[in-house]
Structures are given as C-alpha cells and as structure tokens.
Coordinates of C-alpha atoms and ligand atoms in Angstrom, one line a residue:
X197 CA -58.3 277.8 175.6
X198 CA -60.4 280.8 177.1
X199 CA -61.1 284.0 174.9
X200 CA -62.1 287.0 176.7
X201 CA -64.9 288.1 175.0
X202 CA -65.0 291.9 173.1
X203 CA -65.9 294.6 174.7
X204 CA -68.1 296.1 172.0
X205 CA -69.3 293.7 169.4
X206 CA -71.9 294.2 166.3
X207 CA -75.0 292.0 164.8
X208 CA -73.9 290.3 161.7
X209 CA -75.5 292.1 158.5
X210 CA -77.0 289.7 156.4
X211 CA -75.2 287.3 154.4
X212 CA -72.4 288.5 155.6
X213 CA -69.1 286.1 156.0
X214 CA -66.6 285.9 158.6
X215 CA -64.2 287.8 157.2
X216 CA -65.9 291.0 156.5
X217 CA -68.0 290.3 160.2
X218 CA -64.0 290.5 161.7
X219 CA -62.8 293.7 159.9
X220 CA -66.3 295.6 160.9
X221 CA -65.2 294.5 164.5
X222 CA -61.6 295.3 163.8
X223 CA -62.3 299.0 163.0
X224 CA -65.7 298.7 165.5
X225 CA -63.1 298.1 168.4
X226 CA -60.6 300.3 167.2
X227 CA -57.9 297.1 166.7
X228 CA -56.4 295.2 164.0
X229 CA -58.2 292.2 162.4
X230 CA -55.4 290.0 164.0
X231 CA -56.1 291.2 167.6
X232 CA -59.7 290.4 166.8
X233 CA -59.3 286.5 165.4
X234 CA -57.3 285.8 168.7
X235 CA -59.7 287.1 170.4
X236 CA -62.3 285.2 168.6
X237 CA -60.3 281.8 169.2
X238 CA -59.2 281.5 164.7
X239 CA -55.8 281.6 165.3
X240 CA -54.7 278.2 166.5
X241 CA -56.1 275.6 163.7
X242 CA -53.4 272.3 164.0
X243 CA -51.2 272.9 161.3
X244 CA -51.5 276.8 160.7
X245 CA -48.5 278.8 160.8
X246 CA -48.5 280.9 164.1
X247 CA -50.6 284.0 163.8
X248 CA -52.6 282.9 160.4
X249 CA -55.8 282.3 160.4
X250 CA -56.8 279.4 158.2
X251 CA -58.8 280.1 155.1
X252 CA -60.9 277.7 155.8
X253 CA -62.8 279.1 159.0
X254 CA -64.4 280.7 156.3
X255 CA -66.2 277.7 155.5
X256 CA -66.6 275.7 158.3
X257 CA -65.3 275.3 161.9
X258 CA -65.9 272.3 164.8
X259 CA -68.1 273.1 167.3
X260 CA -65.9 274.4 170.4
X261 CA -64.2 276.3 168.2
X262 CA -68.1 277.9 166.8
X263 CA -69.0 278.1 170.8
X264 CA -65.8 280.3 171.3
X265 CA -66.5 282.5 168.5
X266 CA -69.9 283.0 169.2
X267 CA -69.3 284.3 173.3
X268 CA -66.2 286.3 172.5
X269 CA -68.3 288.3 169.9
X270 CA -71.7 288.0 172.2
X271 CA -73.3 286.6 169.7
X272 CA -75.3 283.2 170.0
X273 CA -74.0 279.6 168.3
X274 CA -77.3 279.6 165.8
X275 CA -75.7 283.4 164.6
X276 CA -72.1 282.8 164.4
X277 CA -72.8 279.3 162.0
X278 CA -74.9 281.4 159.8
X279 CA -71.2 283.5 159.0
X280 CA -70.2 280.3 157.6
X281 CA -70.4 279.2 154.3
X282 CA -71.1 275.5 155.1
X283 CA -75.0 276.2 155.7
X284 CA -75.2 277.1 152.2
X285 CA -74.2 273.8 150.9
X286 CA -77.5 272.2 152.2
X287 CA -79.2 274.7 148.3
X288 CA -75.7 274.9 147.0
X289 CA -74.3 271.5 147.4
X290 CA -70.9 272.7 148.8
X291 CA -70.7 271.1 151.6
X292 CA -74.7 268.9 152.3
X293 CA -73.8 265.9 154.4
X294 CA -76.7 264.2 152.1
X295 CA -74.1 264.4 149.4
X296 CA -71.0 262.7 150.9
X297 CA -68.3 263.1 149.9
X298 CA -68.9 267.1 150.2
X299 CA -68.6 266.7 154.0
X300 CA -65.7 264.8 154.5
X301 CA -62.8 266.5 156.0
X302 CA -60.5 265.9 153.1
X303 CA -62.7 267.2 150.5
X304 CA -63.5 270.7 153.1
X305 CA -59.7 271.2 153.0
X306 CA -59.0 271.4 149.6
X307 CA -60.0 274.2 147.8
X308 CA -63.0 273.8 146.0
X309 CA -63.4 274.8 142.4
X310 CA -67.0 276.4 142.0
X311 CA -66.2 278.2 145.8
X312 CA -64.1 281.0 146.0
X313 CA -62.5 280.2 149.1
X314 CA -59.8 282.9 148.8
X315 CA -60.9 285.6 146.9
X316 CA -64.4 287.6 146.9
X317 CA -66.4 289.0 144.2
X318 CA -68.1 292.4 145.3
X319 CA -70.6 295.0 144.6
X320 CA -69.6 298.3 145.3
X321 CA -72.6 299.9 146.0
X322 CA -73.3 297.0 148.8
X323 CA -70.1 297.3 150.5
X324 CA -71.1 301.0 150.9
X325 CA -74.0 300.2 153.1
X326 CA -76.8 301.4 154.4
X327 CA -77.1 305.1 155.2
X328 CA -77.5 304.2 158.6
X329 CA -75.1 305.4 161.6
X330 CA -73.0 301.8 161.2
X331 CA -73.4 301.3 157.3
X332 CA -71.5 304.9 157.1
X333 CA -69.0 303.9 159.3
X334 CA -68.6 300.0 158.7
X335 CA -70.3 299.9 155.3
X336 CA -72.1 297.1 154.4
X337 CA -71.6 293.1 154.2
X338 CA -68.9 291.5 152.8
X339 CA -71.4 288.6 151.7
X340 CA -71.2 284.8 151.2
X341 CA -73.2 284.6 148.1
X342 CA -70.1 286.5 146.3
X343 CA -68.5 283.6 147.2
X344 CA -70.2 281.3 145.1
X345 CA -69.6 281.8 140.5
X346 CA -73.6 281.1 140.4
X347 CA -73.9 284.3 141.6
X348 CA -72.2 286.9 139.2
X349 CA -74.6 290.1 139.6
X350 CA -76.4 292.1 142.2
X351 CA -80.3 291.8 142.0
X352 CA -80.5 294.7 144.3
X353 CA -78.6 297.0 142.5
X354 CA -78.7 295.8 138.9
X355 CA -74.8 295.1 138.1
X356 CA -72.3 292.8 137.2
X357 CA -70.5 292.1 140.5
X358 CA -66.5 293.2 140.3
X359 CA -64.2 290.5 140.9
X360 CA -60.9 292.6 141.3
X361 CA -59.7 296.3 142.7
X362 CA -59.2 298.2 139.7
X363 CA -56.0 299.9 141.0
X364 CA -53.8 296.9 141.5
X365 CA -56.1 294.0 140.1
X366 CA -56.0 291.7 142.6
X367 CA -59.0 289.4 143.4
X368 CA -61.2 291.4 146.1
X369 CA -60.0 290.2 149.7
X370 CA -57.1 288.0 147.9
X371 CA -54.9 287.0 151.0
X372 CA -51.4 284.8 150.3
X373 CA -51.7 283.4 153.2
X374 CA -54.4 283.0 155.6
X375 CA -57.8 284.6 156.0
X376 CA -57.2 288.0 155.3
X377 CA -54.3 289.8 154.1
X378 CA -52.3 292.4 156.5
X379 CA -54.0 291.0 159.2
X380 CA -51.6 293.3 161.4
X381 CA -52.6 296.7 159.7
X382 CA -54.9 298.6 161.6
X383 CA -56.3 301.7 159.7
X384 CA -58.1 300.1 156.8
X385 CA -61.6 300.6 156.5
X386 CA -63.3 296.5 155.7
X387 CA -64.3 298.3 152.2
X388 CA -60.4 299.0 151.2
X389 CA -58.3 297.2 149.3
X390 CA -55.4 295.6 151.5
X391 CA -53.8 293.9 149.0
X392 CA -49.9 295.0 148.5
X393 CA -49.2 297.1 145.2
X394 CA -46.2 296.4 143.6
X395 CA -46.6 300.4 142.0
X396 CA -46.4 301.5 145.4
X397 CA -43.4 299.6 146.8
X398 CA -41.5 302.6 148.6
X399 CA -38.1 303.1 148.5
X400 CA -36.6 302.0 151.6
X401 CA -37.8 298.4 151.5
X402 CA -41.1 299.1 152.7
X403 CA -44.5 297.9 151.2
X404 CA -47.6 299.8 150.8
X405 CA -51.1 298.6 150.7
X406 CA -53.3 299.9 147.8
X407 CA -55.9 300.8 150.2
X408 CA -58.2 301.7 147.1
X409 CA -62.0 302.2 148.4
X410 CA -63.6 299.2 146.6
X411 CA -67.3 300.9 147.5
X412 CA -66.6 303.7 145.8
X413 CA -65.2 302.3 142.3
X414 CA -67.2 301.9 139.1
X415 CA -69.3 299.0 138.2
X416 CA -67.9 296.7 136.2
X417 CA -69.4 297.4 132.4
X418 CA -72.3 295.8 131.4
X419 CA -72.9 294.7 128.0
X420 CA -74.0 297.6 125.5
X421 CA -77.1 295.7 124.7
X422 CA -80.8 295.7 126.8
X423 CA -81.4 292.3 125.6
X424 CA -78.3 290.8 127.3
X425 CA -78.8 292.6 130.6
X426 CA -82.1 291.9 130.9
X427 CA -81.6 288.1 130.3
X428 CA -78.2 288.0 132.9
X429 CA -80.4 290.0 135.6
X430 CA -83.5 287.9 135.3
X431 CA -81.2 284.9 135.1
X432 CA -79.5 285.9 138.2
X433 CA -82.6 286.7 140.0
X434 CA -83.7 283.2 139.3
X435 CA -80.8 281.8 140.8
X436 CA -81.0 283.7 144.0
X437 CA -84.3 282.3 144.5
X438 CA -83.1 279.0 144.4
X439 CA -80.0 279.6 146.8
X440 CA -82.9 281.4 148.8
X441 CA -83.1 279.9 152.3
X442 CA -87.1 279.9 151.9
X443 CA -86.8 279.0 148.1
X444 CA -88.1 275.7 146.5
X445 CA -86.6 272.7 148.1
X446 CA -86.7 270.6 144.8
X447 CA -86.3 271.8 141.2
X448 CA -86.6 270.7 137.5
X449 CA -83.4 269.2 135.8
X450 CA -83.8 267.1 132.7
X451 CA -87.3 266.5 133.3
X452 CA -87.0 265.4 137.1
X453 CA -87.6 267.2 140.2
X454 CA -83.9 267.4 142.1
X455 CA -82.8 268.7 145.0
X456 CA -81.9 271.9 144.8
X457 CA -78.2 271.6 145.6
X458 CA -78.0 269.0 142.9
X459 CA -79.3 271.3 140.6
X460 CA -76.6 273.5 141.1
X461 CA -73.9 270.5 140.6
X462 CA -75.6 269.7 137.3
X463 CA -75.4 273.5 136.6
X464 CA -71.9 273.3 137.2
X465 CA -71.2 270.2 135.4
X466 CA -73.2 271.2 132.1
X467 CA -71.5 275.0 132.1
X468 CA -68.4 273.4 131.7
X469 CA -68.9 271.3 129.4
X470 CA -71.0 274.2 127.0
X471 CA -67.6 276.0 127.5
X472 CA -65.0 273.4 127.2
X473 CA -66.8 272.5 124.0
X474 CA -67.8 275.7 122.7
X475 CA -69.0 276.9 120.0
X476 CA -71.0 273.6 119.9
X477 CA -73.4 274.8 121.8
X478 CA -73.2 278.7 120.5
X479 CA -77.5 278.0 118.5
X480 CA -78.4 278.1 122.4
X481 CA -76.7 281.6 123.6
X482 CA -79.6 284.2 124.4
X483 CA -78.0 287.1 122.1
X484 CA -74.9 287.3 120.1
X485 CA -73.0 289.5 122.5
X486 CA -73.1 286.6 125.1
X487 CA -72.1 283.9 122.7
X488 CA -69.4 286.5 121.8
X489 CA -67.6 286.8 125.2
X490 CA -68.1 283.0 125.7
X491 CA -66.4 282.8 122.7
X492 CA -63.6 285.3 124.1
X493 CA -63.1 283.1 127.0
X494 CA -63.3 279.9 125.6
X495 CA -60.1 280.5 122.9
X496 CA -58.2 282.1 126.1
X497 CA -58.5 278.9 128.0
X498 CA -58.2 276.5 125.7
X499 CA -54.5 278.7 124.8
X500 CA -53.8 278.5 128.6
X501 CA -54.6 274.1 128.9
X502 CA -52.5 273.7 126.3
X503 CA -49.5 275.8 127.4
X504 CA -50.2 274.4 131.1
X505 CA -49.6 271.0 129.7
X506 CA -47.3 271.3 127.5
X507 CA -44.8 271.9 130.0
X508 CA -42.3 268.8 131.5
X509 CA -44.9 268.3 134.2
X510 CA -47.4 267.0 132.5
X511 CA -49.9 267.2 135.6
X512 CA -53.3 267.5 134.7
X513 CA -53.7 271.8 135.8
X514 CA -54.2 272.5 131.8
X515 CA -57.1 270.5 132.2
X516 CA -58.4 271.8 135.7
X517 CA -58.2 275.3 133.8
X518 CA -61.1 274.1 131.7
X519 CA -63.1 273.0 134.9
X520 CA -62.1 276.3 137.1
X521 CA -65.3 278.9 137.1
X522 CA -65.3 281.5 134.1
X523 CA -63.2 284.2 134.2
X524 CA -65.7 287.3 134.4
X525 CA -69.1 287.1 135.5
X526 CA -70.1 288.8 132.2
X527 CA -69.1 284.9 130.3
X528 CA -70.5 283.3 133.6
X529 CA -73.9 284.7 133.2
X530 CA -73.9 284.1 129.9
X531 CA -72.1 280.4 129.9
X532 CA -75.2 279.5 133.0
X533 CA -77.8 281.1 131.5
X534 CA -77.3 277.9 128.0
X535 CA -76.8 275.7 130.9
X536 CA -79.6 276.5 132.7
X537 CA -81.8 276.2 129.6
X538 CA -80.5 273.1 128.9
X539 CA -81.5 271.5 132.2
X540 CA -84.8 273.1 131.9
X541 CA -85.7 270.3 128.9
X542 CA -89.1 268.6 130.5
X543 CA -87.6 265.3 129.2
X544 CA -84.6 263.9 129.2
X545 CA -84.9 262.9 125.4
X546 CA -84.5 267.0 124.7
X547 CA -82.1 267.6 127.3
X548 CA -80.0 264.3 125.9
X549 CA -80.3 266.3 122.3
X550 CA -79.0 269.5 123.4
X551 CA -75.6 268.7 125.9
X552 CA -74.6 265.4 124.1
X553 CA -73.1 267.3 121.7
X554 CA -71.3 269.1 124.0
X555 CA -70.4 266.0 125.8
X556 CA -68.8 264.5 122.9
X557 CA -66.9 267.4 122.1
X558 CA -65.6 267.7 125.5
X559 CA -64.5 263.8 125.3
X560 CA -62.7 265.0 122.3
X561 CA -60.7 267.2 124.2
X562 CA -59.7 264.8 127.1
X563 CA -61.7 261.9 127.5
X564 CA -60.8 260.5 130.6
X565 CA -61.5 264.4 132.5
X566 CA -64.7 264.8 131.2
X567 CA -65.8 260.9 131.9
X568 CA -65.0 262.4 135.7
X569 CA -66.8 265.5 135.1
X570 CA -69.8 263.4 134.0
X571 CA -69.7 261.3 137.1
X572 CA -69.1 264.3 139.7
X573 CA -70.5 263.5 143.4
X574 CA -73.9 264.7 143.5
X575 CA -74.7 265.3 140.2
X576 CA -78.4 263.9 139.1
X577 CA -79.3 261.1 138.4
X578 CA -81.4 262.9 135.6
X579 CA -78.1 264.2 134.0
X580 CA -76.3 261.3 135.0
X581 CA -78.9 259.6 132.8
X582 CA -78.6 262.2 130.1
X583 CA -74.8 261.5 129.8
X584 CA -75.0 257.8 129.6
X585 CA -72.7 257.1 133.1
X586 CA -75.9 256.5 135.3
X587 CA -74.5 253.0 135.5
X588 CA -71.4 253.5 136.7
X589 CA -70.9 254.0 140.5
X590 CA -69.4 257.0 141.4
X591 CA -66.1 256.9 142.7
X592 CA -65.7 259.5 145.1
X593 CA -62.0 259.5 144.8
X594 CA -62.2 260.7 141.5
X595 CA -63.7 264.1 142.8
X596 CA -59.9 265.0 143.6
X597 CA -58.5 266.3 140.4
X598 CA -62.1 269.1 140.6
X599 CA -61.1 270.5 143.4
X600 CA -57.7 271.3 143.2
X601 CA -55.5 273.3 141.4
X602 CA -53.4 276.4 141.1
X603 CA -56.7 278.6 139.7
X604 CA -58.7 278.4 142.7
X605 CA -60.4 281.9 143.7
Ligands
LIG788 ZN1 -75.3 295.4 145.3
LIG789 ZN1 -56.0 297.2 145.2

C-alpha cells in the first residue's frame, strides 16, 4: 500500500508521542486526525475494525509500516521510531529485547500495567507550548514520559501532572476504541478534551464533545506542605535522570549495580508490594502527609479487590487492582519515593530488613499473586535475592495475569 505523503508536515517536539504528533498535523493541515493516520499508513493493522487505528502504534509498529510513516510525514525512519514508546523500554524495561519476554508479540499486545497505553497524564502548562509561532498555534508535546506512572510530576514546571479533564473526568486522551477518540472531528485544537460528555448530550440524539482546553486548567493541588513537595519534585527529578537517554546505564538496587530498566521493574515490583501491604511499611514514608494519602489509597483498593472478587466470577481482576499503578500521582510519588529508598539499601541484608515485611504481608493477602509479583520478568537478581525466589526460574507465562485487566490506563 502507497501513502501520498502530506503536503505540509512538522518536526516532532521532543518527547512527543504519536498521537499528539498526528493531531498537531491534523490541525497543521487543516484535516481531521482520521484523514491524517490514512495518510500516514495506521489505519489497516490485521484485525482492527475498519477506520480505527490500533492503540498500539503507539508503542511500537514493524518496519514498512515505520518507513510509510516516516515519508508520508517527510520525516526520516531514525525520527518517526523516536514517536514510539518502544525505545524507552531499552531505561524503562517496557519493551528491551534483553529482557524477553517484554518483546514478544503477545506480551506488546496486551495492555501493560505500569504503561498507560490508553490514557495520558498531562501538564498543562506543557501542552500550552512554547511562545513560539507553532507552540501558539499547536501548543506543545503530548509526551511519552506521561505515559509511564514513574513519572507523576513536571520537573520543568514544578507540578503534579493531571491525569483527567476536570470538566468530564475522563483520563486525558481516553479513546474507547482505537488511538484517539473522535478521530472524525475536525475543529479541536490537540490541547482539548475530545472525550464525549454525558452533561452535554443534546437533545436530538446528538453527542457533544467536552472540548475543555486541558492547557489552560489548573494544576492539580499539591500537598499543603514544603516538606512533601520538595521530596516528590527531587524524587521525580531523580527519576528523569534515570529514564534520561544520556543518563547512567547501570544503577544501585539492593546493593548491586543493575541495569537501569531493571531498576525500574524492581521499582515497580517493591511499590506494590509497600502498597498492597501498607501500613507495614508506613516508619519509611518521608512526611506524614504522604503516608496519609498512601494510606487513603490503600483502604480504597483493598474495598475495590474484595468487591471485584467477591462477585460469581471469581477471576483474579480484585487482585490485578492491587498490581494496577496508583491512582493519583500525589500516592505515586509518595508510594515510589519508600520504594525507591528501599532499593537504595547498599546491602541486601538492609534491603532484605526493610521489604520482607512487606513481602510477607502481601503473601498474606494472596499468596500465590505476590509469589508472581516476586518473580516478574526482569526483575533483579538483587531483589530477586532479597525476596528469597532467586532460585526459582522465572516462568514467563506467569507474566500474564500483570498485564491484563479491566484497570489498564
Ligand atoms: Zn510541564
Ligand atoms: Zn473533558
């Protein structure tokens, strides 16, 4: 199949994804997003309903597909595969061939829990751009880091990032099917909301879009305290550095240099269990505000497993609501920031002391889940170590039940 490349096309801002790259060009070429992903070659992934784009272009695409992209949009292969979010798994551990199975097909198409394949966080002051002639008319990048729950707050602009649009609460960029949502619908600047709001459903049958400005919207509150902002900015800042493309290749976890990307499994691994467990590990929060919304978010999910499984099903989505990403990035600051300190241990011995308690709380809960948890692809040896499952050999199977399930962003 043969695109006809755009007429007028745009550099990429930085970090930017696919998605907010196509509604730039969209309003840039004075189209819908549609008209643009045919044009771009999206539309006909095997198995896709005509005229959706599959969510998961976002990620990753093959290479004649990449090749099409890149001359329709005259921009070169090396450019368009940086709009993907499959480059970032090589500090992030989405998707690094070197930690298999991340790169097999199956696991790409399923939704993965610590990606937010379907929904975007945002900062507001970011989408508004640069005050540049194209940051006032596109605003800025829709990025790929807000597509990752390690990153809950803007370095730049010293905020919690928003998750939702404030008018009609759903997830920024939510779409029910495909890529992006009212691909069809032309006049939408990429900063508005295009989610349908029930509160504006007009008489005759037809649905209107919020359209709220999600640039222009107030940050989402930080905590009241400067002691807990200053530790979730300094924390974030520390993580960007590691997801960095010139950052540190290796990093400490449990007293052993690791890959980077398998720092951030272990991350994920030991935030889970501080909050499936908590308030075990409540001596290690940074201020009492933080172990406070932990503590908010922790009874909330432990009500919503148990209603999840107390239903005839009895399919294990109670459970996969304690392994989803917080809720807020306010409790996921505060939940990585113990995590993070707990991996920091220069010897296993300490690090052993502070999660096993955690560990065996968790086990409590539902032993066979967090036995998986422990043994997640990728994870460290280190931790692996530290949990007392460094024998075992990992079943990649098992990975399954992690990356699936109704809560996925
Ligand atoms: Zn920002
Ligand atoms: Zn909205």
């Amino acid at each position: 199949m043969t695109s006809r490349a755009l007429s007028r096309s745009l550099d990429p801002l930085d970090d930017e994804t696919i998605v907010g790259f196509l509604l730039r060009l969209a309003c840039h070429n004075g189209t819908n997003p549609a008209q643009i992903a045919a044009r771009m070659g999206l539309m006909d992934e095997a198995g896709n309903a005509p005229g959706v784009v599959s969510p998961w272009l976002l990620a990753d695409m093959d290479k004649p597909r990449l090749v099409r992209t890149a001359r329709a949009t005259h921009l070169t292969v090396a450019e368009a595969s940086k709009l993907l979010l499959a480059p970032m798994g090589h500090k992030y551990g989405l998707v690094s061939r070197r930690y298999w199975p991340w790169t097999s097909p199956q696991q790409l198409a399923r939704p993965n829990r610590w990606v937010f394949i379907r929904t975007s966080q945002y900062c507001p002051p970011c989408l508004a751009g640069d005050d540049d002639s194209l940051g006032r008319l596109y605003g800025g990048a829709w990025k790929r880091a807000w597509r990752l729950p390690v990153v809950f707050a803007c370095s730049r602009h010293q905020q919690l990032l928003s998750r939702t649009c404030p008018k009609c609460r759903t997830p920024g960029q939510f779409a029910p099917t495909g890529l992006i949502a009212r691909p069809g619908t032309e006049d939408l600047h990429p900063a508005q909301c295009r989610a349908v709001s029930p509160a504006l459903h007009t008489g005759r049958g037809r649905r209107s879009v919020c359209g709220t400005d999600l640039a222009r919207i107030r940050p989402t509150r930080l905590p009241g305290d400067a002691d807990s902002v200053g530790v979730l900015l300094a924390l974030q800042q520390r993580l960007d550095a590691l997801l960095s493309a010139d950052g540190p290749q290796k990093v400490n976890s449990c007293g052993q240099l690791v890959p980077v990307a398998q720092y951030f499994i272990d991350l994920r691994v030991v935030a889970t269990l501080v909050l499936a467990s908590w308030p075990e590990a409540s001596g290690f929060a940074a201020t009492p505000t933080l172990a406070q919304a932990i503590g908010r978010e922790a009874d909330q999910r432990l009500r919503d497993s148990r209603r999840r499984t107390s239903g005839a099903s009895k399919r294990p989505y109670g459970i996969n609501s304690l392994l989803a990403p917080m809720e807020s990035p306010l409790t996921m600051g505060a939940v990585l920031g113990i995590a993070e300190r707990m991996l920091d241990g220069r010897e296993k011995q300490w690090t052993r002391r502070a999660v096993g308690p955690a560990y065996g709380s968790a086990l409590t809960l539902h032993r066979d889940t967090f036995q998986k948890l422990a043994r997640l692809p990728g994870t460290s040896s280190a931790l692996q170590e530290v949990l007392g499952v460094a024998k075992e050999a990992t079943d990649s199977s098992s990975a399954e039940i992690y990356v699936r399930g109704p809560r996925n962003g």
